[in-house]
XYZ file of C-alpha atoms in Angstrom:
517
model
C -170.618 35.114 -251.997
C -170.047 31.430 -253.211
C -173.549 30.269 -251.996
C -172.563 27.086 -250.153
C -169.745 29.209 -248.383
C -171.966 32.089 -247.230
C -173.306 30.939 -243.860
C -169.875 30.078 -242.718
C -168.434 32.996 -244.006
C -171.011 35.271 -242.485
C -171.010 33.636 -239.015
C -167.230 32.923 -238.596
C -165.265 35.163 -241.066
C -161.947 35.147 -239.243
C -162.041 31.344 -238.180
C -159.683 29.141 -240.322
C -161.573 26.941 -242.831
C -158.373 25.485 -244.344
C -154.988 24.527 -242.607
C -152.002 22.918 -244.359
C -148.335 23.100 -243.814
C -147.991 26.426 -245.496
C -150.732 28.477 -243.352
C -154.432 29.088 -243.056
C -157.279 30.414 -244.918
C -159.981 31.986 -243.235
C -163.697 31.478 -244.133
C -164.016 34.999 -245.429
C -160.776 34.664 -247.377
C -161.942 31.333 -248.702
C -164.984 32.903 -250.124
C -163.221 35.565 -251.656
C -160.841 33.509 -253.481
C -163.213 31.044 -254.527
C -165.196 33.962 -256.354
C -162.115 35.091 -257.915
C -161.194 31.576 -259.325
C -164.646 31.389 -260.722
C -163.931 34.738 -262.697
C -160.507 33.418 -263.663
C -161.907 30.089 -265.071
C -164.628 31.808 -266.942
C -162.281 34.657 -268.325
C -160.395 31.661 -269.773
C -163.162 30.488 -271.705
C -164.619 27.584 -269.566
C -168.514 27.184 -269.751
C -170.770 25.057 -267.959
C -169.867 21.353 -268.165
C -165.996 22.147 -268.822
C -163.373 20.191 -266.886
C -160.748 21.449 -264.739
C -157.826 18.922 -263.884
C -155.953 19.246 -260.756
C -152.460 17.841 -260.235
C -151.367 18.522 -256.572
C -150.716 17.375 -253.207
C -153.156 18.121 -250.312
C -153.113 21.944 -250.482
C -155.429 24.599 -249.506
C -155.898 25.563 -253.121
C -157.123 22.012 -253.996
C -160.174 22.957 -251.843
C -160.619 26.228 -253.497
C -160.620 24.398 -257.086
C -163.194 22.077 -255.654
C -165.335 24.795 -254.432
C -165.044 26.985 -257.501
C -166.232 23.969 -259.624
C -168.863 23.012 -257.299
C -170.488 26.706 -257.665
C -169.723 27.093 -261.310
C -171.218 24.266 -263.014
C -167.644 22.746 -263.956
C -166.279 19.277 -263.475
C -163.126 18.904 -261.245
C -160.921 16.006 -262.308
C -158.151 15.239 -259.488
C -155.196 13.493 -261.222
C -153.361 10.986 -258.905
C -149.862 12.665 -258.468
C -148.202 9.128 -258.576
C -148.812 9.021 -262.142
C -146.278 9.091 -264.905
C -146.577 11.665 -267.561
C -147.907 9.310 -269.997
C -150.779 8.564 -267.705
C -151.420 12.261 -266.810
C -151.603 13.068 -270.313
C -154.235 10.439 -270.853
C -156.424 11.596 -268.149
C -156.135 15.250 -269.522
C -157.047 14.276 -272.989
C -159.689 11.534 -272.049
C -161.356 14.226 -269.727
C -161.333 16.905 -272.293
C -159.679 19.200 -269.743
C -159.963 22.765 -270.572
C -157.683 23.913 -267.573
C -154.948 22.314 -265.493
C -154.018 23.544 -262.143
C -151.079 22.163 -260.256
C -148.939 22.684 -257.304
C -145.462 23.463 -257.879
C -143.994 20.156 -256.330
C -145.634 18.594 -259.453
C -145.142 21.600 -261.862
C -142.407 19.982 -264.056
C -144.696 16.575 -264.490
C -147.662 18.969 -265.131
C -145.669 20.725 -268.121
C -144.309 17.386 -269.527
C -147.798 15.814 -269.481
C -149.421 18.885 -270.972
C -147.041 19.808 -273.804
C -148.841 20.122 -276.921
C -152.295 19.954 -275.556
C -154.667 22.835 -276.079
C -155.770 24.286 -272.687
C -157.704 27.396 -271.567
C -155.531 27.993 -268.617
C -152.332 26.368 -267.062
C -151.596 27.756 -263.591
C -149.078 26.641 -260.696
C -149.602 26.940 -257.032
C -146.488 28.210 -255.284
C -143.978 31.016 -254.823
C -141.283 29.258 -257.037
C -140.973 29.830 -260.869
C -143.694 28.678 -263.094
C -142.883 26.001 -265.555
C -142.912 26.987 -269.351
C -146.478 27.825 -270.482
C -147.810 28.052 -266.909
C -149.122 31.156 -265.186
C -148.847 31.894 -261.544
C -152.195 30.840 -259.671
C -151.960 34.042 -257.333
C -151.344 36.407 -260.083
C -154.559 34.897 -261.778
C -156.505 35.439 -258.776
C -155.243 38.972 -258.396
C -156.079 40.025 -261.687
C -160.014 39.685 -261.558
C -162.538 41.231 -259.141
C -163.976 39.473 -255.994
C -167.563 40.133 -256.438
C -169.960 37.356 -256.218
C -170.374 35.527 -259.619
C -173.635 35.299 -261.349
C -175.328 32.151 -262.687
C -174.123 29.671 -259.977
C -175.018 26.148 -260.242
C -174.012 22.620 -259.256
C -170.827 21.481 -260.461
C -169.254 18.009 -259.808
C -166.189 15.812 -259.672
C -164.988 12.899 -261.860
C -162.498 10.509 -260.315
C -160.373 8.345 -262.559
C -160.002 4.629 -261.530
C -157.824 2.136 -262.794
C -159.717 0.210 -265.436
C -159.807 -3.673 -265.964
C -159.335 -2.778 -269.686
C -155.741 -1.346 -268.922
C -156.734 2.320 -268.933
C -158.067 4.491 -266.070
C -161.882 5.199 -266.186
C -163.491 8.412 -265.371
C -166.556 7.812 -262.962
C -169.110 10.751 -263.916
C -172.562 11.255 -262.284
C -175.380 11.553 -264.374
C -177.540 14.752 -263.883
C -177.517 17.830 -261.487
C -175.098 19.625 -263.491
C -175.898 23.319 -263.367
C -178.946 22.465 -260.956
C -179.592 24.858 -257.996
C -177.055 24.606 -255.144
C -179.584 24.189 -252.112
C -179.970 20.295 -252.877
C -176.052 20.040 -252.607
C -176.144 21.693 -249.187
C -178.963 19.299 -248.356
C -177.105 16.345 -249.282
C -173.753 17.466 -247.355
C -176.263 17.852 -244.371
C -177.622 14.153 -244.740
C -174.239 12.667 -245.377
C -172.844 14.350 -242.248
C -175.744 13.218 -240.227
C -175.540 9.807 -241.538
C -171.855 9.316 -240.988
C -171.902 10.996 -237.471
C -169.622 14.023 -238.533
C -170.280 17.028 -236.466
C -171.165 20.232 -238.055
C -168.535 23.172 -237.484
C -165.932 20.448 -236.225
C -162.428 19.882 -237.466
C -161.631 17.393 -239.926
C -157.983 15.855 -240.658
C -157.211 14.936 -244.297
C -154.095 12.794 -244.047
C -154.697 10.738 -247.238
C -154.337 11.888 -250.979
C -157.567 13.899 -251.942
C -157.432 12.739 -255.455
C -158.989 9.650 -253.835
C -162.832 9.562 -253.863
C -163.003 8.620 -250.017
C -160.693 11.048 -248.990
C -162.585 13.958 -251.222
C -165.878 12.928 -249.730
C -164.690 12.831 -246.043
C -163.243 16.266 -246.413
C -165.446 18.285 -248.833
C -168.705 17.171 -247.269
C -167.440 18.284 -243.708
C -166.318 21.444 -245.219
C -169.901 22.003 -246.416
C -170.929 21.432 -242.956
C -168.608 24.212 -241.660
C -165.820 21.981 -240.568
C -162.040 23.463 -240.502
C -160.077 21.032 -242.674
C -156.486 20.321 -241.500
C -154.458 18.827 -244.210
C -151.174 17.043 -244.890
C -149.650 15.974 -248.118
C -147.911 12.911 -246.603
C -149.072 10.744 -243.659
C -147.005 10.656 -240.381
C -148.255 8.577 -237.748
C -146.640 10.633 -234.806
C -147.614 13.828 -236.528
C -151.195 12.432 -237.024
C -151.313 12.075 -233.298
C -150.023 15.486 -232.592
C -152.309 17.107 -235.015
C -155.596 15.574 -233.838
C -154.807 16.773 -230.204
C -153.184 20.170 -231.261
C -156.361 21.263 -233.436
C -159.095 19.139 -231.421
C -159.869 17.172 -234.470
C -163.232 15.634 -234.245
C -163.191 13.418 -237.423
C -160.749 11.591 -239.616
C -160.550 9.039 -242.190
C -157.917 6.368 -242.097
C -157.037 3.200 -244.088
C -155.658 -0.054 -242.583
C -151.976 0.720 -243.273
C -152.378 3.812 -241.481
C -153.694 1.720 -238.564
C -150.806 -0.356 -238.879
C -148.300 2.521 -238.734
C -150.013 4.008 -235.859
C -149.914 0.778 -233.798
C -146.137 0.672 -234.490
C -145.307 3.847 -232.665
C -143.350 3.763 -229.504
C -145.466 3.197 -226.295
C -144.389 6.474 -224.958
C -145.870 8.296 -227.969
C -149.004 6.331 -227.783
C -149.390 6.902 -223.984
C -149.001 10.866 -224.716
C -152.026 10.786 -227.083
C -155.147 12.441 -225.613
C -157.626 11.884 -228.490
C -160.682 12.998 -226.277
C -161.858 15.454 -229.334
C -162.469 12.706 -231.684
C -166.115 11.852 -232.432
C -165.924 9.765 -235.552
C -162.972 7.791 -237.144
C -164.134 6.288 -240.405
C -162.185 3.651 -242.053
C -162.315 1.529 -245.262
C -160.801 1.247 -248.788
C -159.052 -2.048 -247.914
C -159.751 -5.231 -245.907
C -158.458 -4.586 -242.161
C -156.945 -7.428 -240.283
C -159.236 -8.193 -237.471
C -156.385 -8.231 -234.785
C -155.267 -4.586 -235.906
C -158.899 -3.187 -235.810
C -159.231 -4.725 -232.321
C -156.163 -3.076 -231.102
C -157.391 0.266 -232.541
C -160.520 0.150 -230.715
C -158.904 -0.842 -227.575
C -156.799 2.221 -227.837
C -158.979 4.907 -229.254
C -162.397 3.402 -228.033
C -165.674 3.026 -229.843
C -165.378 6.026 -232.184
C -163.822 3.670 -234.981
C -166.604 3.201 -237.778
C -166.057 0.915 -240.979
C -167.810 1.648 -244.116
C -168.206 -0.250 -247.441
C -168.459 1.564 -250.678
C -166.479 2.537 -253.697
C -165.995 5.497 -256.345
C -169.223 4.146 -258.285
C -171.213 3.350 -255.255
C -170.244 6.001 -252.891
C -171.102 4.702 -249.111
C -173.047 1.494 -249.110
C -172.943 0.230 -245.410
C -171.537 1.160 -242.088
C -170.810 -0.649 -239.053
C -169.813 0.560 -235.457
C -167.188 -0.616 -233.397
C -169.626 -2.215 -231.177
C -171.472 -3.983 -233.779
C -168.184 -5.129 -235.383
C -167.036 -6.824 -232.191
C -170.053 -8.780 -232.242
C -170.044 -9.397 -235.936
C -166.231 -9.064 -237.014
C -166.830 -10.610 -240.413
C -169.630 -7.923 -241.373
C -169.576 -4.631 -243.097
C -172.898 -3.574 -241.359
C -176.394 -2.949 -242.877
C -176.837 -1.363 -245.849
C -177.754 2.494 -245.402
C -181.637 3.079 -245.445
C -181.246 4.879 -248.971
C -179.215 1.911 -250.334
C -180.600 -1.098 -251.891
C -178.350 -4.375 -252.030
C -179.445 -6.954 -254.151
C -177.360 -10.452 -254.214
C -177.559 -12.145 -257.388
C -176.857 -15.671 -258.214
C -175.176 -17.078 -261.529
C -178.491 -18.062 -262.589
C -179.687 -14.132 -262.493
C -182.100 -14.894 -259.637
C -182.044 -13.421 -256.074
C -180.109 -15.194 -253.527
C -181.792 -16.086 -250.060
C -180.274 -14.884 -246.843
C -176.746 -16.323 -246.260
C -176.124 -17.373 -249.877
C -173.294 -15.635 -251.685
C -173.981 -14.105 -255.169
C -172.956 -10.928 -257.061
C -173.694 -7.806 -255.173
C -175.797 -5.077 -257.230
C -176.342 -1.645 -255.681
C -179.053 0.970 -256.111
C -178.814 4.217 -254.294
C -182.377 5.586 -254.312
C -180.925 9.186 -253.238
C -177.989 9.557 -255.740
C -177.933 10.057 -259.317
C -176.585 7.095 -261.425
C -173.108 7.121 -262.874
C -171.320 6.338 -266.125
C -167.986 5.553 -267.313
C -166.792 8.676 -269.127
C -166.894 7.698 -272.916
C -167.102 4.038 -272.449
C -170.924 3.145 -272.930
C -170.060 -0.387 -273.284
C -168.166 -0.598 -269.800
C -171.101 1.322 -268.381
C -173.712 -1.067 -269.639
C -171.523 -3.904 -268.453
C -171.826 -3.266 -264.750
C -175.573 -2.334 -264.890
C -178.289 -4.747 -264.359
C -181.016 -2.178 -264.951
C -180.820 1.757 -264.963
C -179.294 2.739 -261.459
C -178.687 -0.945 -260.467
C -175.030 -1.690 -260.834
C -172.345 -3.987 -259.495
C -168.684 -2.974 -258.416
C -167.663 -6.566 -259.046
C -167.937 -7.709 -255.377
C -169.362 -11.000 -254.183
C -171.166 -11.416 -250.946
C -174.129 -12.033 -248.951
C -176.718 -10.673 -246.548
C -177.340 -12.812 -243.241
C -180.619 -13.304 -241.729
C -180.296 -10.241 -239.483
C -179.645 -8.071 -242.548
C -175.877 -7.628 -242.276
C -173.619 -7.337 -245.305
C -170.702 -9.726 -245.698
C -168.136 -9.764 -248.633
C -167.117 -13.280 -249.540
C -164.995 -12.226 -252.300
C -163.443 -9.220 -253.998
C -163.049 -8.145 -257.693
C -161.497 -11.164 -259.349
C -158.209 -9.367 -260.465
C -157.876 -6.307 -258.310
C -154.900 -5.811 -255.870
C -155.719 -3.715 -253.028
C -152.261 -2.427 -251.475
C -152.204 0.009 -248.658
C -155.780 0.743 -249.389
C -155.100 1.675 -253.046
C -156.820 -0.235 -255.825
C -154.524 -1.473 -258.479
C -155.822 -3.150 -261.535
C -153.471 -5.812 -263.278
C -154.546 -5.347 -266.940
C -152.747 -2.053 -267.000
C -149.662 -3.477 -265.698
C -149.915 -6.413 -267.855
C -150.367 -3.935 -270.964
C -146.996 -2.346 -270.146
C -145.093 -5.231 -269.342
C -146.543 -7.102 -272.641
C -144.905 -4.211 -274.842
C -141.524 -5.184 -273.471
C -139.434 -7.174 -276.362
C -138.329 -9.713 -273.981
C -141.774 -10.798 -272.551
C -143.883 -13.453 -274.563
C -146.683 -13.732 -271.786
C -147.613 -12.057 -268.524
C -149.805 -12.389 -265.984
C -150.043 -9.780 -262.823
C -151.731 -10.732 -259.549
C -151.539 -9.842 -255.600
C -149.645 -11.789 -253.121
C -149.649 -11.124 -249.374
C -147.686 -8.274 -247.878
C -147.242 -8.050 -244.042
C -147.374 -4.339 -244.160
C -149.789 -3.447 -247.171
C -151.864 -6.306 -247.249
C -150.968 -7.138 -251.051
C -148.272 -6.469 -253.105
C -147.871 -6.556 -256.939
C -146.253 -9.787 -258.413
C -145.731 -10.530 -261.974
C -145.258 -13.840 -263.557
C -143.542 -13.670 -267.006
C -142.819 -16.106 -269.775
C -139.683 -14.770 -271.635
C -139.383 -14.905 -275.078
C -135.994 -16.530 -274.809
C -136.653 -19.541 -272.590
C -133.224 -19.129 -270.817
C -133.517 -15.464 -270.424
C -135.269 -15.311 -267.055
C -132.678 -13.623 -264.788
C -132.353 -11.209 -261.849
C -130.895 -8.693 -264.344
C -134.116 -9.113 -266.511
C -136.410 -8.830 -263.782
C -134.781 -5.457 -262.499
C -135.196 -4.302 -266.209
C -138.600 -4.920 -266.410
C -139.754 -3.292 -263.069
C -137.664 -0.265 -264.057
C -139.583 -0.365 -267.399
C -142.958 -0.225 -265.424
C -141.611 2.689 -263.199
C -141.037 4.941 -266.352
C -144.374 4.322 -267.540
C -146.646 3.931 -264.747
C -147.024 5.179 -261.084
C -144.271 3.569 -259.020
C -146.761 1.817 -256.734
C -148.248 -0.107 -259.660
C -144.675 -1.623 -260.671
C -144.370 -5.220 -259.436
C -142.331 -5.698 -256.403
C -141.123 -9.107 -257.599
C -141.149 -11.203 -260.834
C -141.380 -14.978 -261.415
C -140.108 -16.418 -264.409
C -142.401 -19.339 -265.954
C -142.098 -21.710 -268.812
C -145.787 -21.317 -269.665
C -148.949 -19.508 -267.809
C -151.939 -21.833 -266.941
C -154.266 -20.673 -269.966
C -157.355 -22.362 -271.288
C -157.416 -23.080 -275.175
C -159.428 -20.120 -275.372
C -156.566 -18.098 -274.202
C -158.382 -17.356 -270.522
C -155.777 -17.416 -267.898
C -156.324 -19.281 -264.659
C -154.761 -16.838 -262.420
C -155.960 -18.207 -259.285
C -153.434 -21.142 -259.869
C -150.807 -18.427 -259.726
C -152.148 -16.694 -256.736
C -152.793 -19.713 -254.727
C -149.183 -20.644 -254.391
C -148.662 -17.569 -252.190
C -152.133 -17.450 -250.276
C -151.756 -20.138 -247.426
C -155.154 -18.897 -246.194
C -157.926 -17.295 -248.068
C -157.411 -13.773 -249.147
C -158.850 -11.242 -246.781
C -162.691 -10.713 -247.249
C -163.561 -7.759 -245.424
């Protein structure tokens, strides 16, 4: 058996481990399929440390891939399914992917992105015809034995986050690859206890699992014996129905999902029971205080906010009761996390004084940006002590407060968007002389992408050019990164050195300070 699935497969072989729109997979069946997938990957030539890319919606097969990599010393690389083919190709090449597994929904995108690349395995989930060069996933599993693989060891996962230099960066944990699996089980148990996730519960996944938070808040519960109920798309009414139907105990949501739940009609809201819920975790973006208050009034004190990131994992937690008393706080740092507040002079800041936040998790391995030693060094103050670019302070009671976020990053609907990536694309357009991209308020998503453009032809700014530039972005980037609107400027506010005063552009739209927590 796959070692970390053994206890659950032995104790509850016929209980569903995974549920999606297409069916269920029992614990015993999951264990068997993970064994087979490990054999398939090894037959394709993958060795310890090889990377397996996945381009898929939230499917049961996605969890099989994660489990196989975790047991076979392989690195799983989830790819954002919003990406354009060029972006997918970049991740495949940068991660040195040795295999690409895709759902049939994104099969053509996978085939286009992988054209010309050398991959040991290309396989597609689903019953439809496989794209050119791809095998059927089920046929591959059926072609190998189901016996327990030998030499099982810890694998890992590398998430690609949009980089400030214009290209996504792979965030990779140092160490642990190939290590015994017992520490991973212990880590899952500690993570579950820390977050109040019950063993053997039911987890609802209703956000994209290519995101590190959605991965953590579903994979660790799976390790604890939780049934995972997943949906590819979030539907607020269906979410309520799924929670009641499956007696869901825990779920991770982002603020935009809160907003959409609160917009449901009163009859739908009143019909929701929700008594099975034990823990509702939320984070990934600032939550408007009134939205959070309304959710707590509706769902009760089961709502817990966390602060963290792909690089730093979970850093702090705050319960509903604590938040109602301290609505600007993100809670106290976890016991295993050290947070240092460092001023511009490089010295520690006293309580109540803001500075750059540096994080150290004494229980977790340090991280690096894949193939980018310079970027890795730039965010580290010392080994294991790093910054995610946020500014904040710790009050006299030890509670953490953010006072600013990464200077340029846009957070739209819980998704991090880095302007440099969009600026790189727009800057390649022949009609663009200069460009700045930034976030402006959006009632639903929190922020939306705005571009300020200096056209090469001073009289060329027009609605037609704006539409052309937005379409140009959509062909080269994920759709959510494309500007929603464009302003044409005579010049951008730059220093003589070329440094852009982007705040002068942003401040036109922000009548009050940007949300800080």
